[in-house]
PDB file of C-alpha atoms in Angstrom:
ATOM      1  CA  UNK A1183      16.309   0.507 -19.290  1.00  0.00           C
ATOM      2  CA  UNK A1184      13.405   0.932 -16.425  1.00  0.00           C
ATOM      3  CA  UNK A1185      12.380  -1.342 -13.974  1.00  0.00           C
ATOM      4  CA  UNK A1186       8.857  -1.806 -13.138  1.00  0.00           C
ATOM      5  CA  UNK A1187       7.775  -1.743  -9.148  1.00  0.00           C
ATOM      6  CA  UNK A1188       4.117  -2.125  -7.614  1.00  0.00           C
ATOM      7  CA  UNK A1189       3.176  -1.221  -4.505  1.00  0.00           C
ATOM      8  CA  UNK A1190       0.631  -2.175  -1.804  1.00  0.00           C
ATOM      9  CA  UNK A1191      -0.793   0.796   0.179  1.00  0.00           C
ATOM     10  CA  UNK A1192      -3.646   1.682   2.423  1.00  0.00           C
ATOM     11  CA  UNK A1193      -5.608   5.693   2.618  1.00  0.00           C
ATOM     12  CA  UNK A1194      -8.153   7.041   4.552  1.00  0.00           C
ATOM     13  CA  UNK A1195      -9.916   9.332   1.431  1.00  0.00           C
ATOM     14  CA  UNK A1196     -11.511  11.900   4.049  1.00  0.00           C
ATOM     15  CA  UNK A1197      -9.598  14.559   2.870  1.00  0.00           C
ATOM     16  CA  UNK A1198      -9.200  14.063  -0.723  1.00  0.00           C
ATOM     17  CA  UNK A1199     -11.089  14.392  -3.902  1.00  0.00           C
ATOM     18  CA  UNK A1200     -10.576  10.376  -5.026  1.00  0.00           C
ATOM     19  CA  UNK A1201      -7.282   8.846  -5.850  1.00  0.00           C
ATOM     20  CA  UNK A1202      -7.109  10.690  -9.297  1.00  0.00           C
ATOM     21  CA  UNK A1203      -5.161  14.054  -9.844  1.00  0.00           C
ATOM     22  CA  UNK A1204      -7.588  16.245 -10.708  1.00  0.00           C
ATOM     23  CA  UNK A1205      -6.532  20.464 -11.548  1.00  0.00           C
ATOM     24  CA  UNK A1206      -7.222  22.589  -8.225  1.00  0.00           C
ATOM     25  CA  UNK A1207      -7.918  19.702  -6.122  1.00  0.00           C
ATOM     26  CA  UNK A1208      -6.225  17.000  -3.798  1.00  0.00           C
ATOM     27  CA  UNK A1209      -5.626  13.547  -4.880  1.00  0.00           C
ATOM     28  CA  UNK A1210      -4.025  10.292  -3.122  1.00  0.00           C
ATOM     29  CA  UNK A1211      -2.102   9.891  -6.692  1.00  0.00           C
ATOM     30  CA  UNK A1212      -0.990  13.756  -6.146  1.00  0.00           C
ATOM     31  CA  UNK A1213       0.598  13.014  -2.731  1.00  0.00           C
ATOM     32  CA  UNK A1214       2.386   9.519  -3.801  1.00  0.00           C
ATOM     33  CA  UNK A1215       3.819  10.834  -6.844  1.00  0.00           C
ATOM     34  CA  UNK A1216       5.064  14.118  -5.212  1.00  0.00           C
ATOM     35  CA  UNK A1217       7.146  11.834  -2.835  1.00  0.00           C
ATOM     36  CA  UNK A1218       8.603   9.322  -5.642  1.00  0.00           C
ATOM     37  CA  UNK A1219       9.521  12.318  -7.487  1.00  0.00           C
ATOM     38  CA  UNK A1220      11.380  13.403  -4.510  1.00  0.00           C
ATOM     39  CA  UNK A1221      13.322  10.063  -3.993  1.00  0.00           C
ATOM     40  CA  UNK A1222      14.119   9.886  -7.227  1.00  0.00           C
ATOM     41  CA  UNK A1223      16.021  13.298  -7.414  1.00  0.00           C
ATOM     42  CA  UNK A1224      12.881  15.471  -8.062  1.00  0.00           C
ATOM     43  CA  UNK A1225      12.914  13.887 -11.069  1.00  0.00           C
ATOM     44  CA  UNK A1226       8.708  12.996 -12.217  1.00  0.00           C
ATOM     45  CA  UNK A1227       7.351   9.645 -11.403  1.00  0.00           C
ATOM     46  CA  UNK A1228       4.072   8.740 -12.626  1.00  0.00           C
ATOM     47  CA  UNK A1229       1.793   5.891 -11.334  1.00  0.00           C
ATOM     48  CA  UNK A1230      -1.149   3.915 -11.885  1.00  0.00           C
ATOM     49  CA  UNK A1231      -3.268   2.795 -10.118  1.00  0.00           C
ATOM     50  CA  UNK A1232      -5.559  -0.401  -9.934  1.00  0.00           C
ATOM     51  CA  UNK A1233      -8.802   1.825 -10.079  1.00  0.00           C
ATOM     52  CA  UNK A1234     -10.835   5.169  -9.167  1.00  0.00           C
ATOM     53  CA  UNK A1235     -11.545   5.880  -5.839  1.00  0.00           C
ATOM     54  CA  UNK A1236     -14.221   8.866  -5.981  1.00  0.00           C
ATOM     55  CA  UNK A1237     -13.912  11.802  -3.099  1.00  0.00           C
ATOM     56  CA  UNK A1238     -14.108  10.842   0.117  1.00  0.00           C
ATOM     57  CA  UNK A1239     -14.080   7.013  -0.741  1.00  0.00           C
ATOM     58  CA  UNK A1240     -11.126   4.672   1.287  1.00  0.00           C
ATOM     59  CA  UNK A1241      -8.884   1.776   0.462  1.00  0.00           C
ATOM     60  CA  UNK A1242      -7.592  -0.706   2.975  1.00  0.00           C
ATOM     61  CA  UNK A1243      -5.909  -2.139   0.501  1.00  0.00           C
ATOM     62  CA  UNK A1244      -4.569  -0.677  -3.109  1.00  0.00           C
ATOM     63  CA  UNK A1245      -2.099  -1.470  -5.551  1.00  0.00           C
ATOM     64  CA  UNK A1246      -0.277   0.533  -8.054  1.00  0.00           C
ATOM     65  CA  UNK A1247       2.610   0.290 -10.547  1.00  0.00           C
ATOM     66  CA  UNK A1248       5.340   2.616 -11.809  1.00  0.00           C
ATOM     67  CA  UNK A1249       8.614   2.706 -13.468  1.00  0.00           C
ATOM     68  CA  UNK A1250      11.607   3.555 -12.694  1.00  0.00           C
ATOM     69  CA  UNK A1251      15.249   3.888 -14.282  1.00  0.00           C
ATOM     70  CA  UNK A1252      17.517   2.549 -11.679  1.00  0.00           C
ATOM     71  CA  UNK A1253      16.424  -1.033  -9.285  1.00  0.00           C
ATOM     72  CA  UNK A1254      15.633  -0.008  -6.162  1.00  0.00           C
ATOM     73  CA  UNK A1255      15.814  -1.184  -2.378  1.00  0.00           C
ATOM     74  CA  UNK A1256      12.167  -1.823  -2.093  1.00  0.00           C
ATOM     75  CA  UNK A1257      12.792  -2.403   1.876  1.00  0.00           C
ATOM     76  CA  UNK A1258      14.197   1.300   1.816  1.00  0.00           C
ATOM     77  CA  UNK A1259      11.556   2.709  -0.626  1.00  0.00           C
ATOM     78  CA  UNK A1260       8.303   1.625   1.827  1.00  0.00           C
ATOM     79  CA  UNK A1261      10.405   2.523   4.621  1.00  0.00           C
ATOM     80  CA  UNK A1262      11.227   6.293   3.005  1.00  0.00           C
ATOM     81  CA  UNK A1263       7.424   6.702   1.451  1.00  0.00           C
ATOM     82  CA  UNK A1264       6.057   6.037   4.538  1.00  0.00           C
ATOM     83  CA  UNK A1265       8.495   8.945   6.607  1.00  0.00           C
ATOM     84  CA  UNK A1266       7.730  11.620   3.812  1.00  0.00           C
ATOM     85  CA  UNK A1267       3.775  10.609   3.338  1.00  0.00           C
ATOM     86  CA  UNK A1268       0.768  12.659   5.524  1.00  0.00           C
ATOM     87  CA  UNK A1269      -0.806  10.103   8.207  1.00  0.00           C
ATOM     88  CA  UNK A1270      -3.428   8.837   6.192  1.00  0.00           C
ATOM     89  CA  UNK A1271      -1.598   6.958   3.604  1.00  0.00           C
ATOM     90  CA  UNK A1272       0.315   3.644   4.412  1.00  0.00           C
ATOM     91  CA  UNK A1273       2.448   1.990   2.414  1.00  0.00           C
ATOM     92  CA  UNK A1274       2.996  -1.644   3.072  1.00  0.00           C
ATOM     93  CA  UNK A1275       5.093  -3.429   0.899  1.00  0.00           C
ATOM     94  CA  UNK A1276       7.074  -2.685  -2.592  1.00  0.00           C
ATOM     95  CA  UNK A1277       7.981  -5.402  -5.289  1.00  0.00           C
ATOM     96  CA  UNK A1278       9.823  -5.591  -8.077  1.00  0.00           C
ATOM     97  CA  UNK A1279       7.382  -6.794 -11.062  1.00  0.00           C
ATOM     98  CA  UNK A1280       7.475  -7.883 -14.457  1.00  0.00           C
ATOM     99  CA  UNK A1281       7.421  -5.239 -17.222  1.00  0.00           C
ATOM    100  CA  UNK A1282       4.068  -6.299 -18.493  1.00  0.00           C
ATOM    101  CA  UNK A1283       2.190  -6.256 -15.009  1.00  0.00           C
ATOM    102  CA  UNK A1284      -0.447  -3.114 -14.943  1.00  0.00           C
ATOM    103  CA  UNK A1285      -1.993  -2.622 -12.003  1.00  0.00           C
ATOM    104  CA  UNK A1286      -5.713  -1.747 -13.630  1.00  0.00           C
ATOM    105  CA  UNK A1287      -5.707  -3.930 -16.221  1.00  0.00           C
ATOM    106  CA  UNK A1288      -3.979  -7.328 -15.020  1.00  0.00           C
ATOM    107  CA  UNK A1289      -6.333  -7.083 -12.022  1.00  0.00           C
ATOM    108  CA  UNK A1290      -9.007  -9.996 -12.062  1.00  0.00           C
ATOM    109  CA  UNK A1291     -11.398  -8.530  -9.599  1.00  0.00           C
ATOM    110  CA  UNK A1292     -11.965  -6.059  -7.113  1.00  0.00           C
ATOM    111  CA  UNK A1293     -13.565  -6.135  -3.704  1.00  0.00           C
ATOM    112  CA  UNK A1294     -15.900  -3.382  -1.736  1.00  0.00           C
ATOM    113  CA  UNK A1295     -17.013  -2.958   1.722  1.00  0.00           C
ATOM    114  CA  UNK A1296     -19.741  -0.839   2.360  1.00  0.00           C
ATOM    115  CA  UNK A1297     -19.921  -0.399   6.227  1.00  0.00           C
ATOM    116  CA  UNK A1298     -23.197   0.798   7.960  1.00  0.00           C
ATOM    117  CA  UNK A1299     -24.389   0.785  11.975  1.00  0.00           C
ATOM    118  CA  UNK A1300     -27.289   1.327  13.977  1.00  0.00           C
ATOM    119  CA  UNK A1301     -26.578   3.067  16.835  1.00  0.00           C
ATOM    120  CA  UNK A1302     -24.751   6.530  17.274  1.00  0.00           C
ATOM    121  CA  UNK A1303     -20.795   6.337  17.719  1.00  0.00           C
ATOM    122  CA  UNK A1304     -18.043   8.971  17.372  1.00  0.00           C
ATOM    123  CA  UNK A1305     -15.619   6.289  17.061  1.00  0.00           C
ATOM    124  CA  UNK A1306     -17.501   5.088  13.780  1.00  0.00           C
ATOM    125  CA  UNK A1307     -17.279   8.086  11.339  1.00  0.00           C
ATOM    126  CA  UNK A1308     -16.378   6.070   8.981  1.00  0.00           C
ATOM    127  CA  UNK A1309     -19.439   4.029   8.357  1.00  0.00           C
ATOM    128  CA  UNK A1310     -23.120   4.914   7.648  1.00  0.00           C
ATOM    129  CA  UNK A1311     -25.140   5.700  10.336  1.00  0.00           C
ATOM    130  CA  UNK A1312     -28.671   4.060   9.593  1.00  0.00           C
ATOM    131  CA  UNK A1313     -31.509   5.809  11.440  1.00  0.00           C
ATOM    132  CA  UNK A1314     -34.192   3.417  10.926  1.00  0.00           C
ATOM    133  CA  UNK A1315     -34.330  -0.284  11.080  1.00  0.00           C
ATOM    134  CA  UNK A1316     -33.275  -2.158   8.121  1.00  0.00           C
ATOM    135  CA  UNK A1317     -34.335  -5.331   6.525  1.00  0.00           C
ATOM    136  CA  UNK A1318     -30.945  -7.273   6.199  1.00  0.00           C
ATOM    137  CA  UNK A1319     -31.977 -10.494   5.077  1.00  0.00           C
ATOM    138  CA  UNK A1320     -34.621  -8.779   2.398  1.00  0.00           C
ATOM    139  CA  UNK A1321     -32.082  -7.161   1.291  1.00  0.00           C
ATOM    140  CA  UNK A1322     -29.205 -10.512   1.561  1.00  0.00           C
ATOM    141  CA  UNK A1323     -32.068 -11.764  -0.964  1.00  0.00           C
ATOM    142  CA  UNK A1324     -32.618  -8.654  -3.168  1.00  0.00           C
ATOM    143  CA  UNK A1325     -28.518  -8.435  -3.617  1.00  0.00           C
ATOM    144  CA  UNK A1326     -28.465 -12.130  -5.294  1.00  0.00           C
ATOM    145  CA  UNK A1327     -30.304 -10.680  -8.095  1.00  0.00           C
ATOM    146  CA  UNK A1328     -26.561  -8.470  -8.485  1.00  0.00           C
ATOM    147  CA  UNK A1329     -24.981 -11.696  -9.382  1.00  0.00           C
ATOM    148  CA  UNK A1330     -23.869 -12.292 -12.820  1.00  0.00           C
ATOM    149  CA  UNK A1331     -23.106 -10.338 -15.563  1.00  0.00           C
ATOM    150  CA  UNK A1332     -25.024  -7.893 -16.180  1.00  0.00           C
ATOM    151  CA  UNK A1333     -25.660  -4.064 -18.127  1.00  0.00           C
ATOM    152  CA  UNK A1334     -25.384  -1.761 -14.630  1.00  0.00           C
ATOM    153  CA  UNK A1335     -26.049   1.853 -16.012  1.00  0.00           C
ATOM    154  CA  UNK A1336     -29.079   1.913 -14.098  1.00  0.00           C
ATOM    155  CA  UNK A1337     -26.050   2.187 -10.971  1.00  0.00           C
ATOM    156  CA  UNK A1338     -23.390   3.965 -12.864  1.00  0.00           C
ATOM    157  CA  UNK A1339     -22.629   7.934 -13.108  1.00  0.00           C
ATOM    158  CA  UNK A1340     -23.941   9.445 -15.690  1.00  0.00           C
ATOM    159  CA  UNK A1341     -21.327  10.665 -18.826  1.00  0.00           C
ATOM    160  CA  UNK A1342     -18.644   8.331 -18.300  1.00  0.00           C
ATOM    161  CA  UNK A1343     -16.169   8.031 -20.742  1.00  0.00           C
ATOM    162  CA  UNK A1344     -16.320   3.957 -20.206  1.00  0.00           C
ATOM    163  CA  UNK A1345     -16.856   1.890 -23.447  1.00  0.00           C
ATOM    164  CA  UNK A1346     -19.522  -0.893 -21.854  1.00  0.00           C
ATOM    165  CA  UNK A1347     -21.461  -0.764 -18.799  1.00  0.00           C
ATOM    166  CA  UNK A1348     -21.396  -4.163 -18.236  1.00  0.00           C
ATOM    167  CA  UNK A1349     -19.714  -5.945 -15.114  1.00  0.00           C
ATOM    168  CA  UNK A1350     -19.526  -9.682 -13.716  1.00  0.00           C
ATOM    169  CA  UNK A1351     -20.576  -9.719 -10.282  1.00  0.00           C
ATOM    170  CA  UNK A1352     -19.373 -12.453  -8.321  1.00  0.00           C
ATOM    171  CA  UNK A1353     -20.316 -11.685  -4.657  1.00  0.00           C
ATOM    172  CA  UNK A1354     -22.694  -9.512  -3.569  1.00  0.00           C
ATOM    173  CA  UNK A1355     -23.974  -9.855   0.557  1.00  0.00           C
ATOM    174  CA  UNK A1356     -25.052  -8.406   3.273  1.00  0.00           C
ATOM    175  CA  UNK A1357     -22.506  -9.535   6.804  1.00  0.00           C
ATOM    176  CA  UNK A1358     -22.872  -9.003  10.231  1.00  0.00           C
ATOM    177  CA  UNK A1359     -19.858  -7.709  11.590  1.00  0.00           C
ATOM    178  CA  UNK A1360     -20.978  -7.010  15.447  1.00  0.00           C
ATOM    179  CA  UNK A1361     -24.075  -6.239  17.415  1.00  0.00           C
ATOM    180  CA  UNK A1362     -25.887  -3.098  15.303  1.00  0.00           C
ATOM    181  CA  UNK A1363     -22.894  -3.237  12.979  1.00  0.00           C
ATOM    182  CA  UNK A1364     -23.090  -4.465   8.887  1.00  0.00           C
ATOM    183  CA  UNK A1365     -20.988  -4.438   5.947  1.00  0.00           C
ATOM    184  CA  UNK A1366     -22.179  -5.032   2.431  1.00  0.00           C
ATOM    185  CA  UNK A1367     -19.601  -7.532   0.524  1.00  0.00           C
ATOM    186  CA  UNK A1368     -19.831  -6.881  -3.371  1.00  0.00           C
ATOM    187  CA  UNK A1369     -16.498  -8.310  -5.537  1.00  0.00           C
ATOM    188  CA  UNK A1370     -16.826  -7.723  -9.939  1.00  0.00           C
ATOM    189  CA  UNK A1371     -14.710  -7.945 -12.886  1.00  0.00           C
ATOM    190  CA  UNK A1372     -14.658  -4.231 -12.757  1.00  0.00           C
ATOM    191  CA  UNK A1373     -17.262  -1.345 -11.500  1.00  0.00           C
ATOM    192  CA  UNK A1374     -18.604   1.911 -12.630  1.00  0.00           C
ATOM    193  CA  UNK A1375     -18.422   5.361 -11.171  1.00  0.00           C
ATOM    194  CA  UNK A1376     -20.585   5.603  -8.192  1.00  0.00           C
ATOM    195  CA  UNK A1377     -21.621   1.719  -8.724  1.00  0.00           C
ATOM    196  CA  UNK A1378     -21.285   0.829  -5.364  1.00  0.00           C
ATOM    197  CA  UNK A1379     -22.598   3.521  -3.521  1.00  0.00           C
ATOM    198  CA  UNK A1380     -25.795   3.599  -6.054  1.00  0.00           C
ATOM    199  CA  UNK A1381     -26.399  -0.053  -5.214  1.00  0.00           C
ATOM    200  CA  UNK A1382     -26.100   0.046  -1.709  1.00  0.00           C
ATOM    201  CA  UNK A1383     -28.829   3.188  -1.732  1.00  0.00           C
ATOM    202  CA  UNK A1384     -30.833   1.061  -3.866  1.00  0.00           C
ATOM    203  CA  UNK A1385     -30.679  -1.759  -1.643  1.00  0.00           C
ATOM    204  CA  UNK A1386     -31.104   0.371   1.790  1.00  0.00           C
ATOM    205  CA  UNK A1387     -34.982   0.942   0.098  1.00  0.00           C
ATOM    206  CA  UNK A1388     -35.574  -2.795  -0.186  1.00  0.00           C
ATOM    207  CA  UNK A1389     -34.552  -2.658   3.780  1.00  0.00           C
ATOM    208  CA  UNK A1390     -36.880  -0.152   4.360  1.00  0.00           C
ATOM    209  CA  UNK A1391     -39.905  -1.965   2.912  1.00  0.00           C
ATOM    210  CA  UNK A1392     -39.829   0.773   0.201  1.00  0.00           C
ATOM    211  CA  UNK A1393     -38.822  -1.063  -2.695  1.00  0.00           C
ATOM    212  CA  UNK A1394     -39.266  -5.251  -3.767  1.00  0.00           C
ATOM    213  CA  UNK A1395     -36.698  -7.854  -4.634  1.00  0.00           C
ATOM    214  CA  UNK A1396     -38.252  -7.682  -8.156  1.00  0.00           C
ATOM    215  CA  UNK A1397     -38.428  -4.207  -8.062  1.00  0.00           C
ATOM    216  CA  UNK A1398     -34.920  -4.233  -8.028  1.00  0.00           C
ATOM    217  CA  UNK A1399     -34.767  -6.544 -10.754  1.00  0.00           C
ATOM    218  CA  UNK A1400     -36.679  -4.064 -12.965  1.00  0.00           C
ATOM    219  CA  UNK A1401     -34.283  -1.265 -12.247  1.00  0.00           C
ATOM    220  CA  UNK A1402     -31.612  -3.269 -13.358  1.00  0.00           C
ATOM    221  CA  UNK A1403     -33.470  -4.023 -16.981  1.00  0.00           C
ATOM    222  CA  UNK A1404     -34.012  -0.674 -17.342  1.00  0.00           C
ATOM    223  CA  UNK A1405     -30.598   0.480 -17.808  1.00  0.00           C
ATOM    224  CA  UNK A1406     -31.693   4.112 -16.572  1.00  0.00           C
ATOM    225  CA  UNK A1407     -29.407   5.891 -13.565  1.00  0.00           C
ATOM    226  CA  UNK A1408     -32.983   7.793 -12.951  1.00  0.00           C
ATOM    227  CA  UNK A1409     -34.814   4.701 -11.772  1.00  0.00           C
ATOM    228  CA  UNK A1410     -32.318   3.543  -9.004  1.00  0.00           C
ATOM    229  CA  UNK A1411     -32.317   5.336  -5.773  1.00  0.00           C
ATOM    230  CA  UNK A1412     -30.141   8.002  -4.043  1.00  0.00           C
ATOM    231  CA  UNK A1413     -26.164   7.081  -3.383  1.00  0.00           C
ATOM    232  CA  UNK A1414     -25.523   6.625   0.222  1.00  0.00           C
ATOM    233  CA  UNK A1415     -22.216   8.888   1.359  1.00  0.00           C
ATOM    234  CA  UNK A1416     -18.788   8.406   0.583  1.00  0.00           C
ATOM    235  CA  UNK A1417     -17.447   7.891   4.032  1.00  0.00           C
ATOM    236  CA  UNK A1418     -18.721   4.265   4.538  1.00  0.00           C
ATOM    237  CA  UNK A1419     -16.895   2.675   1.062  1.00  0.00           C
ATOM    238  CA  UNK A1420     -13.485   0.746   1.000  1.00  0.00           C
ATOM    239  CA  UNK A1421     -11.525  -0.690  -1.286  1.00  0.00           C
ATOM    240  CA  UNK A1422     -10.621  -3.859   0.447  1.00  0.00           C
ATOM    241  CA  UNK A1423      -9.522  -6.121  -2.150  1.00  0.00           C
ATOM    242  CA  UNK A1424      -7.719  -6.688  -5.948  1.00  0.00           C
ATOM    243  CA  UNK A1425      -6.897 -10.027  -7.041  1.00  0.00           C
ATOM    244  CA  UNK A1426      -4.373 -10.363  -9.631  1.00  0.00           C
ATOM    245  CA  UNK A1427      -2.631 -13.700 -11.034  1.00  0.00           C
ATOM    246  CA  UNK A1428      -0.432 -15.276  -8.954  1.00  0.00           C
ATOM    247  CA  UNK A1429       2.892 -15.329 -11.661  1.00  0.00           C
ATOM    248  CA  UNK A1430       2.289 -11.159 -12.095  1.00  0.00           C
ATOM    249  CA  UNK A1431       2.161 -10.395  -8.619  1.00  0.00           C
ATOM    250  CA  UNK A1432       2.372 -11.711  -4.988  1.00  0.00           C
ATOM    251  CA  UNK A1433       0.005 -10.218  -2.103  1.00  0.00           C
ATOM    252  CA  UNK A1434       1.818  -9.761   1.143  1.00  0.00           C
ATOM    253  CA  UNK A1435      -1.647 -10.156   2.988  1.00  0.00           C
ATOM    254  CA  UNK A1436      -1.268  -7.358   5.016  1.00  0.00           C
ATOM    255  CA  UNK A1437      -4.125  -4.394   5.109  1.00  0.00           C
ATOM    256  CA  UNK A1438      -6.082  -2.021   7.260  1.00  0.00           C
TER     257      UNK A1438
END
């Protein structure tokens, strides 16, 4: 008999090639299934995660499910992860779920922040440091044309092994956070590799007076990566959000 658990975590991906494990390289999966295995005797743990995170990419806020042959003290398990795990990953809660929760495919939506500031600060290395002023209500209007469900390849890595490049987007906005400081807010059924961080480029040139509202609209139709622009860096992009329904699983409400 197992007994299914999820858990809610936080990492800062600065120093690892995505959440994946991936042969000669480190991985956020890597590190939190080398410590289950531990606790449970060294014997393996798997997990699964709600999602890709590519290298150098962050989540506030994460979920992920695994199984395990003996109920546990969730309490004592985030208490025991979080002694054994490196600085940069947090859990926060555990939870005993039903056996046909999965945390990829139950989830309903995710959420991105993409976070991006003006002027020069050390104590902002993990946002996008624009050099040149930016259009932020051109592009508030160029990121409506986002909404809906739509065919993104023209946004999407190239050679994925996904079935249909087509996503529901449900929120997609530019916010103020502070003087010279911006997020962009973009929530979907599901996203492609490099989706984000091809969109946000793509939107930085309607900022820049390079590129038009419709212009985006046409890269969009023509479902070609080639057309969009360049991907902005890794270091600005979080994870910040995964909805599930409420009878599969309960959010504690607590992230980074």
């Amino acid at each position: 008999m197992t007994f299914r658990y999820a858990l809610e975590l936080a990492y800062r991906g600065t120093d690892y090639h995505g959440w994946q494990i991936q042969p000669n390289a480190s991985s956020v999966q890597e590190e939190v299934e080398r410590r289950l295995s531990q606790l449970s005797g060294n014997n393996p743990v798997s997990v699964i995660g709600c999602g890709r995170t590519d290298t150098g990419v962050h989540a506030s806020y994460y979920v992920l499910h695994f199984d395990a042959f003996k109920e546990l003290d969730c309490n004592q398990l985030v208490y025991k992860l979080n002694k054994m795990l490196p600085e940069d990953i947090s859990v926060f809660s555990a939870q005993k779920v039903n056996e046909t929760f999965h945390a990829r495919f139950s989830a309903l939506s995710r959420t991105y922040h993409y976070f991006v500031h003006r002027e020069k600060n050390p104590f902002l290395l993990d946002s996008c440091h624009l050099t040149q002023e930016c259009d932020f209500s051109a592009m508030n209007r160029a990121a409506e044309r986002l909404l809906g469900k739509q065919d993104f390849t023209s946004f999407s890595k190239l050679h994925t092994d996904v079935k249909t490049n087509i996503c529901t987007v449900s929120k997609a906005a530019w916010i103020q956070k502070e003087d010279q400081t911006w997020f962009f807010e973009i929530q979907a059924d599901r996203f492609l590799r490099n989706m984000v961080r091809a969109v946000v480029g793509t939107l930085l040139e309607v900022g820049y007076g390079k590129l038009t509202e419709d212009q985006l609209q046409e890269i969009i139709g023509m479902k070609d990566r080639g057309e969009a622009k360049l991907s902005v860096p890794a270091k600005g992009l979080f994870l910040v959000d995964v909805a599930y329904p409420e009878n599969e699983f309960l959010r504690t409400n607590r992230s980074l």
